[in-house]
Amino acid sequence: MTDTVTEFDAAVAPCREIFMKKLEDYGASWRILRPRSVTDQLYIKAKRIRTLEETRKAMVDEGLTGEWMALVNYGIIGLIQLELPYADEADLDTAEAMRLYDLYMGRARELLRAKTHDYGDAWRGMRVNSYTDFILTKLQRIKQIEENEGHTSVSEGIDANLYDIINYAGFALIKNA
């Protein structure tokens, strides 16, 4: 039997590498994004994946793997932006940004471990386009929670939805490897 957590770690390792390289290129410029803008960036990535799944034709020469990786990384950025108020400039150095990245990725990994225990590897029987639809659903939920000023009556918050997005994108990376 394959080990989902080990596969997840291998699938998201390149995401971390890209995150680090982009920090070298741009610094933590994403720190100026308000949480709603991060949600919209996630939406753009997920919507492109869905469009390419439906049309099977890309006019911009960028593959789906990069989009799934972007969902992982913007999911982490979203979690960081929920914890730290957005800034007017890049206010995190590389070491702190990577510490936060690893913290939230570790939490996503632990959630994955717990859900794998409870659900088994049900995700393996799913089609990748279902991950896309579930991510788009999670984004609609986040938008509604944002409209409600972060309040929910009985539902999970924005952070839980972001963790699910990271994990679904990780599953897609595993399946597309």
PDB file of C-alpha atoms in Angstrom, residues 16-177:
ATOM      1  CA  ARG A  16       8.373  24.877  -1.727  1.00  0.00           C
ATOM      2  CA  GLU A  17      11.332  25.221  -4.075  1.00  0.00           C
ATOM      3  CA  ILE A  18       9.365  27.523  -6.393  1.00  0.00           C
ATOM      4  CA  PHE A  19       8.121  29.547  -3.419  1.00  0.00           C
ATOM      5  CA  MET A  20      11.733  30.033  -2.283  1.00  0.00           C
ATOM      6  CA  LYS A  21      12.934  31.015  -5.764  1.00  0.00           C
ATOM      7  CA  LYS A  22      10.112  33.522  -6.140  1.00  0.00           C
ATOM      8  CA  LEU A  23      11.074  34.994  -2.766  1.00  0.00           C
ATOM      9  CA  GLU A  24      14.582  35.461  -4.152  1.00  0.00           C
ATOM     10  CA  ASP A  25      13.183  37.152  -7.277  1.00  0.00           C
ATOM     11  CA  TYR A  26      10.414  39.280  -5.751  1.00  0.00           C
ATOM     12  CA  GLY A  27      10.794  39.179  -2.000  1.00  0.00           C
ATOM     13  CA  ALA A  28       7.555  38.720  -0.077  1.00  0.00           C
ATOM     14  CA  SER A  29       5.739  41.140  -2.408  1.00  0.00           C
ATOM     15  CA  TRP A  30       2.551  39.116  -1.843  1.00  0.00           C
ATOM     16  CA  ARG A  31       2.381  40.614   1.663  1.00  0.00           C
ATOM     17  CA  ILE A  32       0.523  43.608   0.193  1.00  0.00           C
ATOM     18  CA  LEU A  33      -2.372  41.368  -0.873  1.00  0.00           C
ATOM     19  CA  ARG A  34      -5.500  41.623   1.187  1.00  0.00           C
ATOM     20  CA  PRO A  35      -7.100  38.237   1.923  1.00  0.00           C
ATOM     21  CA  ARG A  36      -9.823  38.812  -0.685  1.00  0.00           C
ATOM     22  CA  SER A  37      -7.169  39.337  -3.341  1.00  0.00           C
ATOM     23  CA  VAL A  38      -5.528  36.046  -2.403  1.00  0.00           C
ATOM     24  CA  THR A  39      -8.940  34.388  -2.774  1.00  0.00           C
ATOM     25  CA  ASP A  40      -9.293  35.916  -6.227  1.00  0.00           C
ATOM     26  CA  GLN A  41      -5.801  34.753  -7.226  1.00  0.00           C
ATOM     27  CA  LEU A  42      -6.699  31.215  -6.138  1.00  0.00           C
ATOM     28  CA  TYR A  43      -9.922  31.515  -8.135  1.00  0.00           C
ATOM     29  CA  ILE A  44      -8.022  32.566 -11.275  1.00  0.00           C
ATOM     30  CA  LYS A  45      -5.758  29.519 -11.012  1.00  0.00           C
ATOM     31  CA  ALA A  46      -8.608  27.079 -10.353  1.00  0.00           C
ATOM     32  CA  LYS A  47     -10.748  28.580 -13.106  1.00  0.00           C
ATOM     33  CA  ARG A  48      -7.902  28.205 -15.617  1.00  0.00           C
ATOM     34  CA  ILE A  49      -7.526  24.548 -14.657  1.00  0.00           C
ATOM     35  CA  ARG A  50     -11.260  23.990 -15.152  1.00  0.00           C
ATOM     36  CA  THR A  51     -11.240  25.787 -18.501  1.00  0.00           C
ATOM     37  CA  LEU A  52      -8.326  23.679 -19.730  1.00  0.00           C
ATOM     38  CA  GLU A  53     -10.017  20.506 -18.494  1.00  0.00           C
ATOM     39  CA  GLU A  54     -13.117  21.431 -20.488  1.00  0.00           C
ATOM     40  CA  THR A  55     -11.509  22.775 -23.675  1.00  0.00           C
ATOM     41  CA  ARG A  56      -8.356  20.639 -23.645  1.00  0.00           C
ATOM     42  CA  LYS A  57      -6.649  23.527 -25.433  1.00  0.00           C
ATOM     43  CA  ALA A  58      -4.253  26.082 -23.977  1.00  0.00           C
ATOM     44  CA  MET A  59      -3.499  29.312 -25.774  1.00  0.00           C
ATOM     45  CA  VAL A  60      -0.880  30.252 -23.163  1.00  0.00           C
ATOM     46  CA  ASP A  61       1.951  27.736 -23.030  1.00  0.00           C
ATOM     47  CA  GLU A  62       1.853  26.994 -19.313  1.00  0.00           C
ATOM     48  CA  GLY A  63       0.996  23.519 -18.111  1.00  0.00           C
ATOM     49  CA  LEU A  64      -1.513  22.407 -15.521  1.00  0.00           C
ATOM     50  CA  THR A  65       1.194  21.258 -13.110  1.00  0.00           C
ATOM     51  CA  GLY A  66       2.267  24.852 -12.577  1.00  0.00           C
ATOM     52  CA  GLU A  67      -1.309  25.864 -11.830  1.00  0.00           C
ATOM     53  CA  TRP A  68      -1.743  23.077  -9.250  1.00  0.00           C
ATOM     54  CA  MET A  69       1.543  24.147  -7.668  1.00  0.00           C
ATOM     55  CA  ALA A  70       0.331  27.750  -7.605  1.00  0.00           C
ATOM     56  CA  LEU A  71      -2.819  26.628  -5.771  1.00  0.00           C
ATOM     57  CA  VAL A  72      -0.627  25.027  -3.118  1.00  0.00           C
ATOM     58  CA  ASN A  73       1.539  28.115  -2.743  1.00  0.00           C
ATOM     59  CA  TYR A  74      -1.275  30.668  -2.806  1.00  0.00           C
ATOM     60  CA  GLY A  75      -3.113  28.509  -0.280  1.00  0.00           C
ATOM     61  CA  ILE A  76      -0.117  28.873   2.035  1.00  0.00           C
ATOM     62  CA  ILE A  77       0.034  32.610   1.307  1.00  0.00           C
ATOM     63  CA  GLY A  78      -3.663  32.829   2.179  1.00  0.00           C
ATOM     64  CA  LEU A  79      -3.041  31.186   5.541  1.00  0.00           C
ATOM     65  CA  ILE A  80      -0.147  33.540   6.258  1.00  0.00           C
ATOM     66  CA  GLN A  81      -2.256  36.551   5.312  1.00  0.00           C
ATOM     67  CA  LEU A  82      -4.991  35.386   7.685  1.00  0.00           C
ATOM     68  CA  GLU A  83      -2.482  35.339  10.545  1.00  0.00           C
ATOM     69  CA  LEU A  84      -0.585  38.519   9.743  1.00  0.00           C
ATOM     70  CA  PRO A  85      -2.355  41.680   8.691  1.00  0.00           C
ATOM     71  CA  TYR A  86      -1.494  42.622   5.120  1.00  0.00           C
ATOM     72  CA  ALA A  87       1.324  45.154   4.769  1.00  0.00           C
ATOM     73  CA  ASP A  88       2.074  48.131   2.554  1.00  0.00           C
ATOM     74  CA  GLU A  89       5.383  46.584   1.528  1.00  0.00           C
ATOM     75  CA  ALA A  90       7.235  43.284   1.644  1.00  0.00           C
ATOM     76  CA  ASP A  91       7.871  43.091   5.382  1.00  0.00           C
ATOM     77  CA  LEU A  92       9.066  39.483   5.738  1.00  0.00           C
ATOM     78  CA  ASP A  93      12.584  38.355   5.059  1.00  0.00           C
ATOM     79  CA  THR A  94      13.190  35.047   3.320  1.00  0.00           C
ATOM     80  CA  ALA A  95      13.909  33.124   6.521  1.00  0.00           C
ATOM     81  CA  GLU A  96      10.659  34.224   8.204  1.00  0.00           C
ATOM     82  CA  ALA A  97       8.588  33.668   5.069  1.00  0.00           C
ATOM     83  CA  MET A  98       9.987  30.140   4.743  1.00  0.00           C
ATOM     84  CA  ARG A  99       9.414  29.448   8.435  1.00  0.00           C
ATOM     85  CA  LEU A 100       5.757  30.395   8.001  1.00  0.00           C
ATOM     86  CA  TYR A 101       5.537  28.373   4.782  1.00  0.00           C
ATOM     87  CA  ASP A 102       6.860  25.296   6.563  1.00  0.00           C
ATOM     88  CA  LEU A 103       4.563  25.858   9.549  1.00  0.00           C
ATOM     89  CA  TYR A 104       1.416  25.959   7.413  1.00  0.00           C
ATOM     90  CA  MET A 105       2.546  23.174   5.106  1.00  0.00           C
ATOM     91  CA  GLY A 106       3.171  21.063   8.205  1.00  0.00           C
ATOM     92  CA  ARG A 107      -0.370  21.759   9.383  1.00  0.00           C
ATOM     93  CA  ALA A 108      -1.747  20.856   5.946  1.00  0.00           C
ATOM     94  CA  ARG A 109       0.245  17.639   6.093  1.00  0.00           C
ATOM     95  CA  GLU A 110      -1.132  16.764   9.545  1.00  0.00           C
ATOM     96  CA  LEU A 111      -4.679  17.423   8.369  1.00  0.00           C
ATOM     97  CA  LEU A 112      -4.001  15.162   5.402  1.00  0.00           C
ATOM     98  CA  ARG A 113      -2.735  12.452   7.754  1.00  0.00           C
ATOM     99  CA  ALA A 114      -5.864  12.714   9.930  1.00  0.00           C
ATOM    100  CA  LYS A 115      -8.266  12.709   6.985  1.00  0.00           C
ATOM    101  CA  THR A 116      -6.441   9.776   5.385  1.00  0.00           C
ATOM    102  CA  HIS A 117      -6.981   7.887   8.619  1.00  0.00           C
ATOM    103  CA  ASP A 118     -10.701   8.676   8.641  1.00  0.00           C
ATOM    104  CA  TYR A 119     -11.468   8.485   4.908  1.00  0.00           C
ATOM    105  CA  GLY A 120      -8.784   6.066   3.786  1.00  0.00           C
ATOM    106  CA  ASP A 121      -7.433   6.877   0.361  1.00  0.00           C
ATOM    107  CA  ALA A 122     -10.848   7.734  -1.105  1.00  0.00           C
ATOM    108  CA  TRP A 123      -9.203  10.536  -3.095  1.00  0.00           C
ATOM    109  CA  ARG A 124      -7.419   7.909  -5.214  1.00  0.00           C
ATOM    110  CA  GLY A 125     -10.781   6.797  -6.629  1.00  0.00           C
ATOM    111  CA  MET A 126     -11.745  10.335  -7.557  1.00  0.00           C
ATOM    112  CA  ARG A 127     -11.189  12.013 -10.888  1.00  0.00           C
ATOM    113  CA  VAL A 128      -8.834  14.985 -10.987  1.00  0.00           C
ATOM    114  CA  ASN A 129     -11.558  17.252 -12.374  1.00  0.00           C
ATOM    115  CA  SER A 130     -13.500  16.621  -9.145  1.00  0.00           C
ATOM    116  CA  TYR A 131     -10.592  18.164  -7.224  1.00  0.00           C
ATOM    117  CA  THR A 132     -10.985  21.222  -9.455  1.00  0.00           C
ATOM    118  CA  ASP A 133     -14.710  21.426  -8.740  1.00  0.00           C
ATOM    119  CA  PHE A 134     -14.191  20.940  -5.000  1.00  0.00           C
ATOM    120  CA  ILE A 135     -11.555  23.695  -4.977  1.00  0.00           C
ATOM    121  CA  LEU A 136     -13.903  26.050  -6.819  1.00  0.00           C
ATOM    122  CA  THR A 137     -16.603  25.184  -4.269  1.00  0.00           C
ATOM    123  CA  LYS A 138     -14.201  25.917  -1.407  1.00  0.00           C
ATOM    124  CA  LEU A 139     -13.412  29.273  -3.028  1.00  0.00           C
ATOM    125  CA  GLN A 140     -17.121  30.127  -3.272  1.00  0.00           C
ATOM    126  CA  ARG A 141     -17.429  29.306   0.417  1.00  0.00           C
ATOM    127  CA  ILE A 142     -14.433  31.504   1.249  1.00  0.00           C
ATOM    128  CA  LYS A 143     -15.946  34.375  -0.742  1.00  0.00           C
ATOM    129  CA  GLN A 144     -19.207  34.032   1.173  1.00  0.00           C
ATOM    130  CA  ILE A 145     -17.376  33.948   4.509  1.00  0.00           C
ATOM    131  CA  GLU A 146     -15.468  37.068   3.440  1.00  0.00           C
ATOM    132  CA  GLU A 147     -18.788  38.745   2.586  1.00  0.00           C
ATOM    133  CA  ASN A 148     -19.961  37.764   6.080  1.00  0.00           C
ATOM    134  CA  GLU A 149     -16.907  39.518   7.547  1.00  0.00           C
ATOM    135  CA  GLY A 150     -15.391  36.179   8.546  1.00  0.00           C
ATOM    136  CA  HIS A 151     -18.375  34.958  10.535  1.00  0.00           C
ATOM    137  CA  THR A 152     -19.905  31.515  10.213  1.00  0.00           C
ATOM    138  CA  SER A 153     -22.760  29.958  12.187  1.00  0.00           C
ATOM    139  CA  VAL A 154     -21.889  26.273  12.005  1.00  0.00           C
ATOM    140  CA  SER A 155     -19.355  25.979   9.196  1.00  0.00           C
ATOM    141  CA  GLU A 156     -15.593  25.794   9.136  1.00  0.00           C
ATOM    142  CA  GLY A 157     -13.714  29.012   8.592  1.00  0.00           C
ATOM    143  CA  ILE A 158     -11.549  30.314   5.791  1.00  0.00           C
ATOM    144  CA  ASP A 159      -8.465  28.533   7.097  1.00  0.00           C
ATOM    145  CA  ALA A 160     -10.083  25.075   6.898  1.00  0.00           C
ATOM    146  CA  ASN A 161     -11.094  25.732   3.309  1.00  0.00           C
ATOM    147  CA  LEU A 162      -7.561  26.858   2.426  1.00  0.00           C
ATOM    148  CA  TYR A 163      -6.098  23.695   3.938  1.00  0.00           C
ATOM    149  CA  ASP A 164      -8.515  21.623   1.856  1.00  0.00           C
ATOM    150  CA  ILE A 165      -7.472  23.508  -1.291  1.00  0.00           C
ATOM    151  CA  ILE A 166      -3.809  22.788  -0.556  1.00  0.00           C
ATOM    152  CA  ASN A 167      -4.543  19.102  -0.021  1.00  0.00           C
ATOM    153  CA  TYR A 168      -6.725  18.690  -3.123  1.00  0.00           C
ATOM    154  CA  ALA A 169      -4.044  20.407  -5.210  1.00  0.00           C
ATOM    155  CA  GLY A 170      -1.493  18.045  -3.667  1.00  0.00           C
ATOM    156  CA  PHE A 171      -3.643  15.073  -4.695  1.00  0.00           C
ATOM    157  CA  ALA A 172      -3.742  16.410  -8.273  1.00  0.00           C
ATOM    158  CA  LEU A 173       0.036  16.743  -8.276  1.00  0.00           C
ATOM    159  CA  ILE A 174       0.349  13.134  -7.083  1.00  0.00           C
ATOM    160  CA  LYS A 175      -2.043  11.851  -9.747  1.00  0.00           C
ATOM    161  CA  ASN A 176      -0.415  13.909 -12.512  1.00  0.00           C
ATOM    162  CA  ALA A 177       3.130  12.846 -11.588  1.00  0.00           C
TER     163      ALA A 177
END
